[in-house]
Every structure is written in C-alpha cells, then in structure tokens.
Amino acid sequence: MPRRRSPSPSSSTAPRNRTPQPVRVRRRSFGDFVKAFLAFVALLVLLAGVPFALAVTAGWPLPETFEPMEWLKQDISVGTFLSILTFVVWLAWAQFTACVLVEMKAALSGVGVPGRVPGAGPSQLLARQLVAALLLVGATAASFTPGLGQLGQSIEGNQRPTVAAAQQTPGLFAQQQEQAAGTAAALAEQASHAEAAPGSAAKQRGDTKFYRIQPPEGRHHDSLWEISERHLGDGRRYKEIFDLNKDRTQPDGSKLSEASLIRPGWIMEMPGDARGGDLVEMPDDAPEVSPEVQQQIRDYDRTGDHAEGGGSGSGAAQVSVPEQRPAPAPAPGNDDAGHRAPAEQHATPAAQDSSSFGLPAPLLAAPLLAAGLLGALGHRRRQALWQSAFGGIGGRRGMEPPTPAGDALDVQDALLVGADPEGVRLLDRSLRGLAASLAAESRPLPTVYAAWLSSGDLHLQLAQPSGKPPAPWQLGQDETFWLLAKDDAERYEDTDTAAPYPGLVSLGTMDDSRLLLNLESVPGLVSLSGSEADRAAVFAAVAAELATNGWSDRMTITLVGFGEDLTPLAPSRLRHLDGVEALIETMEAETRQRRGALGAAGHDSVLTGRTGPAQHTRWAPHLVLLAAEPSAEDAVTLAELAADAGRLGIGYLVGTEGGELPGAAWEMEITGEGRLLAPLLGLELDAQLLPAAQQRAVIELFTDADPERGPDGPGDTPPFLVDISEQGRPAVYARLVGPYEIIGLDIPDDERSALLHEALALLLLHREGVHPRVLASALWPRGVTDDVREALVERLRGWLGTDPDGTPRLGTDATGRLTLAKSVVSDLDVLRSLYHEATQGKGVDSRAVRGRLLTDALVLVRGPLLADRPEGRYRWLTHEIVDAQLPLLVADTGLALAEFHLVKDRAEKAVEALNAALRTAPADERLWNELLRATHALDDPERLTALAADLIGRSGARGLPPRTEALLDELLPAWRDTVAAAG
C-alpha cells in the first residue's frame, strides 16, 4: 500500500489554479506609432470623410416635407432606390459613430467593459480595435489616471481598482493593448498586496461584497461564469470568484471544490469591483436580507483568508493517496498483489531488469494498457480474417496472419505477459454497476478526479462529498473516497449502462497502487514537462490506452504534435491535427456546441447525460493530447477553453519544456529515470511509458493485421506443415478439434495433469515458439514465481520425452522460446496441411487427389476447438484468433468438397459435406447459402422448404441476411408463403 509523501515546504498548499496571465509590458515601438497613425486616419475618414462625401454627392437623405400619402402615390424609379440606399448608408455611419463614442468613453473612463450599441456587433468591434490602437500611444499616463486614483481608494476604502479594462477586453486586439494590460496587472497586484496587509482598512470597515447562489429557474441554473458576466463584466473572471471561495465551508456544510459544481443557497465572496443590484455588502448594511441569511453571511465571512491567517489554495484538482487497508492473506500458490501480480512485480526498475527476460519492461508494468492493446489487436486480426473469408476486400488473401518477428514478437509477448484482462473487466463492470445503482436511486454521478487500483480494491476520489455510496461500495478514508473491495467487485454482472468515466487513464504506480487520472474532469489544463523523448513516451502511452481501453464506449482523442502513426490502433477514435492553430479552431467550435447542447438538454454537466434515460453519444468525452508546447498566446486561449471543459467532457494534456503553463490545474514532470513527479500534489509515480521503439513495434503489429493492406498481407501457407503420408506418422498426436485427446503419451495421474495438458495445447497452437514468461502467464494469470515456472517446464520436458535419436521433444530456440519437435503433431496441424495440399499442392493437378484430401480433412473435424475444456482454464484462448480461424478453415474445406461433388452432380454428397462443416461453423453464411443450392439441386421442394424454415428459425429477430434472402427468392420464389403455411 502506498506511503504518504511528506509534502515539501513548496508543496504545503494546493497547486495554484492560475488564471491566464497578461502579456508582459513592453515599450512602445515604431510599429505602435504607425498603427496609431493609421487608426487615426481611418477614424477621420469614417467619421468625417463619409458624411462629407454623402452630403456632397447625395445630399441630405430625408425629404423636406412629411407627406406619406404623396410618397406612396409616386412611381418607383432608380432615384427612389438610390435615395433608400443613401439613407441606409447614413444610418450605418450614425451607428458606427455611436460605437466610437461608446468605446472612447469606456477607454478614457476606465470602466473596463463598454456598453453595447444595439445591432452593432461588427461595427462596434471595428470601432473598439481602432480606438484601442489609437489610445495605445495617443494616450499618455493620463489614460490610466482612473486606475491610479483608485489604487489609493482601494487602500483606503476597500474598492479594488478597475484598471483591468485592457486585461478584460476580448483578446482580438490584445497585441495593441500589451502595455495597458501590463500596467493594469501591476497596479492590481499592488492593490491586492495592500488589501492583504494586516489591519487592512477594507476588512476593518466590513464592506466586503457577497452573492447568494440563486435556485434554478426552469432549466436555467446559476453558474460562476454567468455571475462573473453579470457582476464583473467578463465571464472569464469567474476564476477570481472561485479562488476567493474555494474550500470554504458553506451554510450546508459542503465546500466549493470545482468551479462547475455550485449549489443554490451557497454564498460567494465577490471581488471588490463587483457591481449589481443583487449583491450584498455586509449584512448590517442590507436590512432587506433576512436575519437567517445575514447570520450565514457573517459566519461565512469568518472563513475567509483574513480569518484563517493564510491562503486557502486556488482550487485545482487535489489528488491524494488512499489509506492502507488490511489485505486478506494470500492463498497458497497465488499472489497478493491485486488483479495481476506480474505487472506489479515489475513496477520498479530493479524488478524489470532482473526478470523481464529481454521483453519490453514498460509493457510488462502496464497491465491495463497491455490488455487494451491485446484486445484491439485480436479484434483487428479477426476482422482481417472475416473480411478475407467473406470477400470484404479484393480477393481472398488467406487465413494465416503474419507471424511477428524481432521487436514486434517481443512486444507481442510482453502484451501477453503484462495484460490484465480480468482487471479491465472488473474495472469496467464496477464503474458501470455504480452508474446503474445511482441511476436506480435517481442520484447523479459524482465528479471523479482519479481512481486508484490498490491490492485489487478500487478507490474513487471524488471532487466533493457526494453522500453515502450505493452498496456494495463503501466510504473510504473520508467522504471524498468511495471504495469497492475486490471481492465485492466480482458480484457485478455485465450491464447496458453507458460507461460513466471513460476518460480515466493510467499515469503510473506509487508503491503498489496504480493511479488513473480522469482527464475529462480536471478543471483546467494538465501540463507535462520534461525532455521531448520522455514526454513523447508518456503521451504515446496515454493515447494508446485511451484508444483501446475496455472501460469506455465512444470517445474522440485528438493528437497534436505527435502520434500521426498511432491511428491504426483505433481509426474511429484517434485523429491527428497539424498544429495548435487548427486545434484551437476545432475546440472553440466544439466547446460552443457542447455548451449549447448541455443548456438545451437542461444538464449541469456531461455526467447527468450519461445516466438514466438521458444517455446519448453526444456526451462521449473529447480528450486533447498536445505534445508540442504552445505559444504564450495560444496557451492563454487553451486555458480559457479548459476553464469550463470539466463539465463539458473535454480534457487537455499539454506538453511544455519546463515553464509554467497558464491555467494548469495539474503540473507534472517526467524525469529521465521514468519518474512522474507532481510535487504540489505530493505524488511521485513510476510512470507508464510507451517508448519510441515499443511504439513502432506495436504499430507494426496493427498494420500487419490491417484488413485493408495490399497483397503482401497474410497468405494461405500454414506456419507448420506435416508429412501426411504413411511415413509421416507422428510420435505424439494430440486431438484438439473436438474433445482433447493425446495419443502416444502416458497420461499423468497426479493433480498436475490438467496443467501439463494446457501447456502442451498452447505450444501446439504456437509452432513458432512460446516465451517461458508467456507460458507461465497463460497458466497462472495471477502470477507465479520463477522456480514454479521452471519446474513446470522441466516436468513438461520429461513428460514429452525424446525422439529415437535422443533429441528432447521440447526444446529451446536461439531466442529462449520453447518449441516442439516435428514429431509432436496435432490434428489441427494435419487439417491445415491437408487443406493446403488439396488447394495449393498435389490436389491442384489431380481431381481424385483433391477429393481424397478434402474428405480426409473433413473427417478430422469432431467439433469446436478443445470442446471439453474445463471451466476456468484456457482463458488465454480469448487472446488467440484460432477460435475464428478454425471455423473458417472447416467452412472452406466443406465448401471445396461440396463444389467437388456438385461438379459431378452428386448433390447428396455435397449436402453431407456441408452439414459436417456446419457442425463446427454454424454461423457461416456461405455454408448455408451453398446448402440451399445443393438442396435445390436434389429437386425436392419439400426438403428445400424445410431447410428454409430451419434457417429462418435460426436467424431469430434479426431476420435472414440480405444475400440469403435474395438467394431464396431465386430458388424458392414463394418461400415466404410456403414457410408460413408450414410453420
């Protein structure tokens, strides 16, 4: 269990949730004077030149007399249209002039946010830019006189300066106001220092302003952004309100921990420059407020920084380590390190170096990532098989996927060893089960910052207390931790509930606990500093796990600055953008869309859209991984976008060379030793990484399995061919297609018999060789010690014995992988060899040989693969594609033999071959269609009708496939009526 880190002096407080910082102050340049001059000329032309030109060319637009009836009787001529157009131009000039006057007044008076001229959006924006450019150098120190004067007032009378006008003005012309923004920031900082001084007159006078959160009206809910817009003039200043009230106890006993989560009745202390009729100074000066609320405000005022004698932090997502829980004693022969011991055993570099056996250590230490990649790879290979078999792509390419080699083979073995599919299954069921339980109680999903997997238990860290969790969950170390014990997690079954927290992604391990950060819930950016190569390894691991994890449904993952070659992992999830500019444009549009959709649906956040009847794919998360460091201006824009991203289901992970990133809620650093540091959170993790070499190998595995690859893809040649003549009789023969039988060996009579049988089956299905760690991982998914693994290998070697020349039938190749001698054969090897010889060998030139080989092959088929395998064993088959290969191989054999018979009009023999193949491949549409044709060739309508009825019954509610239905229309036109009458 992780130990608590003693926070350093620098990390004694929560990390700052920084607001975007103003651009640094610079001296006026020659370009500034040019801009000011051009702005002056433009204003002169627009304000004086336009009306002068209109007066000279068109005259006054209004008629001299007011006679509406006479106007209506006049003919409509070109002159009439010109008069109307002239009048419209005069109106546009008057509107623009009003905009210039409004912007000039606002800029010179320092009110911060100018008034709006009705219907003058573009005109007012142009006027604002021109006025700003002119005043940047045209105004002297007198331009800032209101702010300077208010600085003294702030110290004397608790009114914060309103010199932040330039800072709060929309960023469309931030470059023209750099000096104004810097000066404003400096004055504001001086004023804040003056206010914070002991004995401040502001607090002595007791005129601090407060706001009470209003109850919802219909579907409208109060938010800090709207409060800031109403009372501070700019919604982006909501962070100032958040910082003033973060972690202070509210009247209902709860605390503000996330900007998007506020409740009616809460009290918010407001900045000194807040204005508006529904604000309350101090309750003594507000008799219209009820005595109860007055007392609440007095009590709340005592919880501020001035009362506590120090800062309260700024409201970033705080994550802590769950406390130690007593773990049950491990059962003999099992591990006690959670879902998968091998992953945890290799959490430290020392363990990785001593027992990785040449396999990539980062993947051995990433069980959830490895499980996701392994599952996605298996799905891709099956997809390639099916498309190849059913003609989904051009031409038949065969059923044998390419055998990996080199780094790709090592990575595949590392995935097999490190993967924890059981842990992924439990995590997925636990989260969905929690969502279903809360929905049944009509309770919303709590905001989850992080999850910890520790000793098999799942700890969820909440943004704020959310009451008692539903059974079998229980409270953890405090009210912000919900705990699910491993034994209780196994009680959950599969459910159709939407994935509640798809944005959870592994960052690394701390002692024996694995941290998963919920990227979409972090209130702000997550920054990652360190060298470019180290950052790239973290970004690749995060992207790969998000793209393939098993606890999410749909999501979009946008990669910028890296990962263009990662898209084969999940083409439907991953997308790559060329640069930060394209990212900002995309995310601004999506942020607006999601904010509007949430408002229209009446939801506070995406969490309320993932439970109950409101489930909808629009609430799928969108996670942005930006590896390239953004510019200062782009960083501010991203911080503004991320400010409200937590409730919108959008998360940002941004790389930086080492500088501070504005708006970062989490600041992390990756070291060259693979340590992920978050000093302000007291965390020091062994980072989850996917270095460049392993990343290339993973991509190679996926691209080789791509069903849309060219003709250089998989072929028909099996990886192992046997001698099918009488002289090729094997010494050991295992029957895997159907019930498991072994011929040529004495069956062990002790309790290790089942283990040896399973080990031999794994080796027979991998004639290319099996890594000892892969073998051990398959037999003992929860982990095993080296001595037990080595003892099994020696016992297996002794059981298989040696060939007549003294060669052991279980050997080791140059890479250390275990291989079987050619004298050890399975019926699957024989089946593959017979089909290959019939279709690509001697059977190609000899019809009689082809028929005999295909008949012999079909005789070997006795049922599904390892049909009688005991429950709980052979779980490694879920990672294999042989369960998909065997039915296709049997179907191809049956189809080839049926065609062989139909050529000679032996329809009954064809029907027998197809029925034999259907016993192993009952879901193959090709077999059913060919069986319909063969039955039709018998010229027996009743038999064909019975077959159609049987096929319809098997199809269930889905109905017949389109091609099968079309074939029935051809062979039995009245099949619908006939089948209905027969039924």
XYZ file of C-alpha atoms in Angstrom, residues 18-581:
564
model
C -3.705 30.097 -12.359
C -5.760 32.420 -14.495
C -4.299 33.409 -17.865
C -1.535 35.917 -17.216
C -1.395 39.259 -19.063
C 1.228 39.673 -21.716
C 4.435 41.241 -20.419
C 4.851 45.003 -20.572
C 6.944 46.334 -23.436
C 7.967 49.747 -24.662
C 6.096 51.494 -27.427
C 7.694 50.688 -30.760
C 7.707 52.437 -34.114
C 5.072 49.928 -35.257
C 2.789 51.079 -32.460
C 3.010 54.669 -33.678
C 2.299 53.524 -37.227
C -0.751 51.587 -36.045
C -1.968 54.584 -34.049
C -1.496 56.898 -37.036
C -3.338 54.542 -39.366
C -6.131 54.161 -36.804
C -6.404 57.962 -36.569
C -6.590 58.280 -40.370
C -9.209 55.508 -40.559
C -11.340 57.131 -37.864
C -11.029 60.524 -39.549
C -12.116 59.109 -42.904
C -15.016 57.128 -41.427
C -16.284 59.817 -39.043
C -15.725 62.952 -41.170
C -14.961 61.804 -44.710
C -18.021 59.609 -45.155
C -20.642 62.213 -44.142
C -18.847 64.915 -46.176
C -18.876 62.673 -49.259
C -22.526 61.803 -48.728
C -23.520 65.432 -48.267
C -21.676 66.483 -51.449
C -22.835 63.632 -53.700
C -26.252 62.649 -52.380
C -27.357 65.422 -50.095
C -29.496 65.106 -47.009
C -31.374 61.793 -47.096
C -34.659 62.942 -45.531
C -37.333 64.796 -47.564
C -38.105 68.441 -46.810
C -41.804 67.743 -46.096
C -43.564 64.858 -44.339
C -46.296 63.643 -46.747
C -46.566 59.826 -46.529
C -49.616 59.565 -48.824
C -47.882 61.517 -51.578
C -44.813 59.252 -51.268
C -46.983 56.165 -51.795
C -48.502 57.630 -54.977
C -45.121 58.317 -56.591
C -43.653 55.972 -59.168
C -40.776 53.729 -58.029
C -37.729 54.736 -60.037
C -33.965 54.349 -59.907
C -33.818 57.566 -57.989
C -36.082 56.094 -55.318
C -33.726 53.158 -54.832
C -30.724 55.491 -54.654
C -32.441 57.592 -52.011
C -33.192 54.499 -49.905
C -29.606 53.287 -50.270
C -28.282 56.704 -49.271
C -30.478 56.670 -46.180
C -29.158 53.217 -45.185
C -25.548 54.426 -45.537
C -26.332 57.440 -43.341
C -27.792 55.077 -40.703
C -24.681 52.858 -40.825
C -22.462 55.927 -40.372
C -24.521 57.106 -37.403
C -24.348 53.648 -35.803
C -20.564 53.481 -36.244
C -20.176 56.984 -34.823
C -22.163 55.925 -31.749
C -19.908 52.886 -31.379
C -16.780 55.059 -31.494
C -18.193 57.409 -28.845
C -19.129 54.475 -26.564
C -15.678 52.882 -26.929
C -13.874 56.202 -26.373
C -15.873 56.882 -23.217
C -15.181 53.379 -21.874
C -11.464 53.550 -22.630
C -10.971 57.018 -21.112
C -13.136 56.434 -18.034
C -11.639 53.023 -17.181
C -14.979 51.283 -16.683
C -13.484 48.088 -18.078
C -16.365 46.800 -20.243
C -18.066 49.267 -22.611
C -21.767 49.325 -23.240
C -23.249 47.648 -26.278
C -24.765 49.553 -29.175
C -27.884 47.642 -30.347
C -27.326 45.678 -33.568
C -23.747 46.888 -33.974
C -21.666 43.749 -33.455
C -19.128 44.072 -36.329
C -19.265 47.866 -36.294
C -18.543 48.067 -32.568
C -15.727 45.521 -32.881
C -14.081 47.629 -35.617
C -14.543 50.781 -33.542
C -13.034 49.057 -30.482
C -9.953 47.988 -32.413
C -9.377 51.397 -33.932
C -9.840 53.195 -30.605
C -7.555 50.771 -28.824
C -4.811 51.167 -31.428
C -5.121 54.964 -31.245
C -5.101 55.181 -27.432
C -2.198 52.737 -27.088
C 0.254 55.532 -27.868
C -2.053 58.504 -28.179
C -2.956 58.391 -24.504
C -0.252 59.284 -22.018
C -0.138 58.445 -18.355
C -3.366 60.328 -18.076
C -5.022 57.415 -19.847
C -4.531 55.433 -16.686
C -5.499 58.140 -14.244
C -8.715 56.421 -13.124
C -6.772 53.326 -12.211
C -4.089 55.257 -10.334
C -6.652 57.196 -8.454
C -8.500 54.055 -7.473
C -5.300 52.482 -6.181
C -5.344 54.913 -3.315
C -9.055 54.368 -2.854
C -8.503 50.617 -2.691
C -6.086 51.003 0.194
C -8.320 53.488 1.922
C -11.750 52.229 1.191
C -11.692 48.615 0.053
C -12.510 49.250 -3.590
C -10.378 47.120 -5.848
C -9.001 49.038 -8.816
C -10.884 48.964 -12.048
C -7.806 49.409 -14.184
C -8.153 45.917 -15.597
C -10.112 47.195 -18.566
C -7.370 46.310 -21.009
C -6.853 42.963 -19.407
C -10.533 42.066 -19.555
C -11.105 43.274 -23.120
C -11.565 40.401 -25.586
C -8.290 39.108 -26.928
C -8.932 40.013 -30.571
C -6.654 43.034 -30.204
C -4.512 42.000 -27.274
C -1.334 42.931 -29.118
C -2.422 46.540 -29.364
C -3.018 46.701 -25.613
C 0.013 44.915 -24.221
C 1.254 47.930 -22.318
C -2.182 48.752 -20.925
C -2.642 45.160 -19.796
C 0.759 45.041 -18.132
C 0.201 48.302 -16.318
C -3.215 47.144 -15.177
C -1.794 43.894 -13.876
C 0.951 45.688 -11.961
C -1.496 48.075 -10.342
C -3.888 45.270 -9.466
C -1.050 43.322 -7.869
C -0.029 46.350 -5.783
C -3.610 46.838 -4.700
C -4.025 43.182 -3.730
C -0.859 43.370 -1.615
C -2.188 46.470 0.067
C -5.516 44.775 0.793
C -3.840 41.672 2.216
C -1.750 43.640 4.688
C -2.599 43.160 8.363
C -5.050 45.701 9.648
C -6.353 46.441 6.207
C -8.941 49.176 6.349
C -11.064 47.249 3.914
C -11.770 44.450 6.338
C -11.963 46.830 9.246
C -14.790 48.623 7.552
C -16.547 45.333 6.853
C -17.966 46.221 3.427
C -16.988 43.059 1.583
C -19.485 42.076 -1.130
C -21.263 38.732 -1.243
C -23.558 36.909 -3.628
C -26.020 34.133 -2.773
C -26.436 31.387 -5.411
C -29.962 31.512 -6.763
C -32.223 28.466 -7.196
C -32.743 27.238 -10.789
C -35.481 28.746 -12.932
C -36.780 26.081 -15.269
C -33.732 24.624 -16.987
C -31.525 27.562 -16.194
C -29.000 27.031 -13.405
C -26.801 29.709 -11.883
C -23.083 29.386 -12.745
C -19.907 31.208 -11.763
C -19.411 32.228 -15.390
C -22.800 33.972 -15.564
C -22.317 35.531 -12.126
C -18.975 36.893 -13.311
C -20.542 38.206 -16.511
C -23.312 39.998 -14.602
C -21.264 41.490 -11.786
C -17.685 41.703 -13.129
C -18.442 42.342 -16.781
C -16.465 39.340 -18.062
C -17.327 35.662 -17.645
C -13.643 34.721 -17.758
C -13.135 36.350 -14.373
C -15.105 33.532 -12.744
C -11.780 32.167 -11.508
C -11.412 35.177 -9.196
C -14.703 34.233 -7.526
C -13.623 30.600 -7.391
C -10.274 31.475 -5.782
C -11.965 33.601 -3.118
C -14.355 30.812 -2.104
C -12.500 27.574 -2.723
C -12.601 25.095 0.197
C -14.597 27.442 2.456
C -17.440 25.842 4.399
C -20.846 26.738 3.008
C -24.062 27.023 5.051
C -24.997 23.411 4.184
C -21.616 22.138 5.432
C -20.165 21.328 1.993
C -17.317 23.107 0.214
C -16.690 24.532 -3.222
C -14.118 22.285 -4.906
C -14.887 22.641 -8.619
C -15.983 25.749 -10.455
C -18.764 23.956 -12.312
C -20.320 22.497 -9.158
C -22.211 25.107 -7.135
C -25.468 24.757 -5.222
C -28.395 27.069 -4.551
C -28.075 28.783 -1.181
C -24.282 28.895 -1.234
C -22.614 32.217 -0.532
C -19.846 33.611 -2.738
C -17.480 36.366 -1.674
C -17.052 38.696 -4.640
C -14.122 40.835 -5.845
C -14.232 44.443 -4.707
C -15.099 45.822 -8.154
C -18.238 43.668 -8.442
C -21.410 45.587 -9.231
C -25.077 44.715 -9.405
C -28.336 45.043 -7.521
C -28.413 41.525 -6.112
C -25.069 41.822 -4.348
C -24.930 42.188 -0.570
C -22.341 44.355 1.137
C -22.167 43.288 4.767
C -25.470 42.173 6.257
C -25.568 45.068 8.718
C -25.948 47.435 5.748
C -28.541 45.284 3.994
C -31.760 45.249 6.024
C -33.681 43.690 3.107
C -31.815 40.432 3.680
C -33.433 38.030 6.131
C -31.795 37.632 9.563
C -31.003 33.992 8.771
C -29.100 34.922 5.613
C -27.377 37.795 7.448
C -26.069 35.331 10.014
C -24.982 32.927 7.278
C -23.005 35.686 5.581
C -21.379 36.710 8.890
C -20.383 33.107 9.561
C -19.120 32.675 6.006
C -17.093 35.886 6.182
C -15.171 34.439 9.133
C -13.961 31.534 6.965
C -12.048 33.711 4.520
C -8.300 34.131 4.213
C -8.314 37.108 6.602
C -9.879 34.930 9.303
C -7.692 31.896 8.744
C -4.469 33.817 8.510
C -3.343 32.321 5.245
C -4.234 31.354 1.723
C -6.589 28.586 1.015
C -5.146 27.461 -2.257
C -6.713 28.171 -5.559
C -8.885 25.281 -6.359
C -7.006 22.874 -8.547
C -7.962 19.252 -8.560
C -6.298 17.804 -5.485
C -5.452 14.114 -5.513
C -4.250 12.122 -2.543
C -3.303 8.524 -1.966
C -5.835 6.119 -0.414
C -5.019 4.823 3.005
C -3.817 1.329 3.770
C -6.490 -1.346 4.009
C -5.804 -4.710 5.612
C -5.458 -7.283 2.824
C -6.535 -10.902 3.292
C -3.811 -13.480 3.481
C -2.940 -14.818 0.010
C -3.941 -18.339 -0.884
C -1.112 -20.839 -1.395
C 0.381 -20.583 -4.836
C -1.326 -17.254 -5.556
C -0.175 -13.698 -5.366
C -1.473 -10.905 -3.152
C -0.680 -8.004 -5.429
C -4.073 -7.382 -6.906
C -5.538 -8.385 -10.205
C -2.233 -9.257 -11.756
C 0.957 -9.849 -9.858
C 3.394 -9.756 -12.784
C 2.505 -6.175 -13.601
C 3.032 -5.056 -10.037
C 6.125 -7.160 -9.526
C 7.758 -5.246 -12.314
C 6.756 -1.820 -11.139
C 10.298 -0.933 -10.142
C 13.299 -0.716 -12.479
C 15.211 -3.274 -10.435
C 12.491 -5.864 -10.841
C 12.227 -5.087 -14.515
C 15.915 -5.567 -15.110
C 16.116 -8.841 -13.205
C 13.167 -10.727 -14.618
C 11.975 -9.196 -17.898
C 13.875 -11.872 -19.916
C 14.515 -9.442 -22.731
C 10.866 -8.419 -23.092
C 9.991 -4.695 -23.104
C 9.730 -3.769 -19.435
C 7.358 -0.774 -19.874
C 4.624 -3.025 -21.259
C 5.161 -5.609 -18.533
C 4.453 -2.864 -15.993
C 1.328 -1.582 -17.774
C -1.384 -4.263 -17.303
C -4.362 -2.124 -18.319
C -2.609 -0.691 -21.372
C -1.378 -4.141 -22.426
C -4.857 -5.626 -22.053
C -6.372 -2.892 -24.210
C -3.753 -3.277 -26.928
C -4.048 -7.057 -26.893
C -7.825 -6.940 -27.178
C -7.724 -4.405 -30.004
C -5.075 -6.440 -31.841
C -7.164 -9.606 -31.591
C -10.199 -7.733 -32.887
C -8.178 -6.383 -35.812
C -6.891 -9.843 -36.744
C -10.366 -11.361 -36.580
C -11.673 -8.545 -38.720
C -8.994 -9.300 -41.309
C -9.949 -12.994 -41.286
C -13.655 -12.326 -41.746
C -13.158 -9.762 -44.477
C -10.810 -12.121 -46.249
C -13.214 -15.066 -45.957
C -16.359 -13.185 -46.976
C -14.781 -11.167 -49.766
C -14.941 -7.875 -47.906
C -11.793 -6.772 -49.688
C -10.337 -7.505 -53.065
C -9.561 -11.206 -53.394
C -9.018 -13.962 -50.874
C -5.731 -13.491 -49.026
C -5.884 -16.486 -46.729
C -6.450 -17.191 -43.087
C -2.941 -17.177 -41.669
C -1.931 -13.856 -40.060
C 1.730 -12.928 -40.393
C 3.976 -14.299 -37.681
C 5.672 -11.364 -35.906
C 9.438 -11.289 -35.695
C 12.085 -9.234 -33.938
C 10.831 -6.324 -31.843
C 7.223 -6.958 -32.878
C 7.403 -10.510 -31.497
C 8.950 -9.280 -28.248
C 6.223 -6.666 -27.879
C 3.516 -9.225 -28.568
C 4.968 -11.484 -25.875
C 5.164 -8.537 -23.482
C 1.489 -7.796 -24.120
C 0.573 -11.416 -23.421
C 2.577 -11.404 -20.177
C 1.653 -7.968 -18.919
C -2.024 -7.830 -19.865
C -4.626 -7.969 -17.114
C -7.935 -8.561 -18.925
C -9.582 -9.656 -15.691
C -8.642 -6.366 -14.051
C -10.064 -4.440 -17.008
C -13.273 -6.492 -16.844
C -13.703 -5.832 -13.115
C -12.956 -2.127 -13.514
C -15.469 -1.799 -16.333
C -18.195 -3.742 -14.517
C -17.577 -1.852 -11.278
C -17.912 1.575 -12.871
C -20.955 0.673 -14.942
C -22.507 -1.059 -11.939
C -22.009 2.085 -9.867
C -23.676 4.183 -12.571
C -26.613 1.775 -12.771
C -27.074 1.790 -8.979
C -27.034 5.590 -8.817
C -29.481 5.833 -11.699
C -31.823 3.411 -9.915
C -31.744 5.741 -6.897
C -32.228 8.826 -9.131
C -28.862 10.149 -7.984
C -26.382 11.910 -10.272
C -22.915 10.605 -10.939
C -20.326 12.262 -8.696
C -17.412 14.040 -10.296
C -14.377 11.765 -10.044
C -10.901 13.234 -10.248
C -8.950 9.990 -10.050
C -9.126 6.276 -9.381
C -6.618 4.127 -7.513
C -6.261 0.372 -8.027
C -4.632 -0.953 -4.893
C -4.358 -4.588 -3.791
C -7.292 -5.411 -6.030
C -9.502 -2.728 -4.460
C -10.842 0.237 -6.391
C -10.747 3.685 -4.761
C -12.581 6.575 -6.459
C -11.522 10.056 -5.376
C -14.426 12.487 -5.690
C -14.283 16.205 -6.287
C -16.502 16.728 -3.253
C -18.514 14.641 -0.793
C -21.495 13.026 -2.513
C -23.207 11.213 0.303
C -23.244 7.522 1.027
C -22.295 5.341 -1.941
C -24.657 2.579 -3.082
C -23.871 -0.970 -1.929
C -21.530 -2.766 -2.260
C -19.481 0.455 -2.395
C -18.490 1.988 0.917
C -16.882 5.180 2.148
C -13.104 5.182 2.165
C -10.716 7.179 4.312
C -13.039 10.199 4.174
C -16.193 11.366 2.429
C -14.337 12.090 -0.813
C -13.266 8.454 -1.247
C -15.595 5.678 -2.395
C -14.168 2.190 -2.020
C -15.071 -1.106 -3.697
C -13.328 -4.210 -2.404
C -12.167 -6.707 -4.977
C -14.428 -9.473 -3.674
C -17.439 -7.145 -3.928
C -16.489 -6.100 -7.464
C -16.822 -9.711 -8.613
C -20.528 -9.569 -7.754
C -21.224 -7.205 -10.631
C -22.508 -8.560 -13.937
C -22.477 -7.010 -17.388
C -24.897 -4.114 -17.821
C -26.014 -1.924 -20.709
C -25.346 1.263 -18.737
C -23.158 3.813 -20.505
C -19.559 3.997 -19.340
C -19.582 6.721 -16.641
C -15.885 7.636 -16.569
C -14.364 6.821 -19.970
C -11.677 9.485 -19.525
C -9.817 7.522 -16.837
C -6.266 6.767 -17.976
C -3.291 5.242 -16.179
C -0.409 7.533 -15.293
C 1.751 5.166 -13.250
C 2.205 3.373 -9.961
C 3.041 4.539 -6.476
C 4.239 1.604 -4.401
C 1.532 -0.992 -5.071
C -1.193 1.443 -6.178
C -1.959 2.389 -9.770
C -3.242 5.908 -10.425
C -5.790 6.619 -13.149
C -6.491 10.296 -13.764
C -9.900 11.285 -15.096
C -8.710 13.687 -17.775
C -12.157 14.988 -18.667
C -12.951 16.110 -15.104
C -9.826 18.148 -14.334
C -10.864 21.817 -14.013
C -8.167 23.180 -16.288
C -5.163 22.016 -18.238
C -2.844 19.196 -17.198
C 0.723 20.140 -18.051
C 3.620 17.741 -18.558
C 7.206 18.955 -18.588
C 10.437 17.119 -19.260
C 12.636 16.220 -22.202
C 10.952 15.740 -25.560
C 11.653 11.989 -25.727
C 10.416 11.347 -22.186
C 7.267 13.374 -22.771
C 6.639 11.527 -26.025
C 6.739 8.186 -24.191
C 4.095 9.398 -21.713
C 1.897 10.890 -24.438
C 2.076 7.689 -26.501
C 1.099 5.542 -23.503
C -1.837 7.806 -22.652
C -3.040 7.896 -26.266
C -2.723 4.124 -26.716
C -4.621 3.319 -23.519
C -7.401 5.801 -24.227
C -7.760 4.418 -27.746
C -8.043 0.774 -26.689
C -9.252 0.653 -23.074
C -12.116 -1.594 -22.102
C -13.995 0.754 -19.741
C -15.217 3.275 -22.332
C -17.742 3.312 -25.161
C -17.120 6.113 -27.622
C -14.669 8.963 -27.450
C -12.607 11.276 -29.594
C -8.877 11.600 -28.978
C -7.192 14.479 -30.780
C -3.417 14.280 -31.116
C -1.349 17.354 -31.919
C 2.413 17.376 -32.352
C 2.752 13.581 -32.303
C 1.017 10.308 -32.968
C 0.136 10.556 -36.637
C 1.233 6.914 -36.958
C -0.837 5.843 -33.911
C -4.140 5.983 -35.794
C -4.020 2.259 -36.792
C -4.654 1.451 -33.119
C -8.181 2.861 -33.301
C -9.016 4.746 -36.524
C -12.511 5.546 -35.239
C -11.187 7.206 -32.069
C -7.853 8.783 -32.920
C -7.409 11.814 -35.123
C -4.352 13.920 -35.792
C -4.271 17.685 -36.312
C -1.379 19.541 -37.896
C -0.900 22.323 -35.380
C -2.145 24.371 -32.457
C -3.998 26.822 -34.699
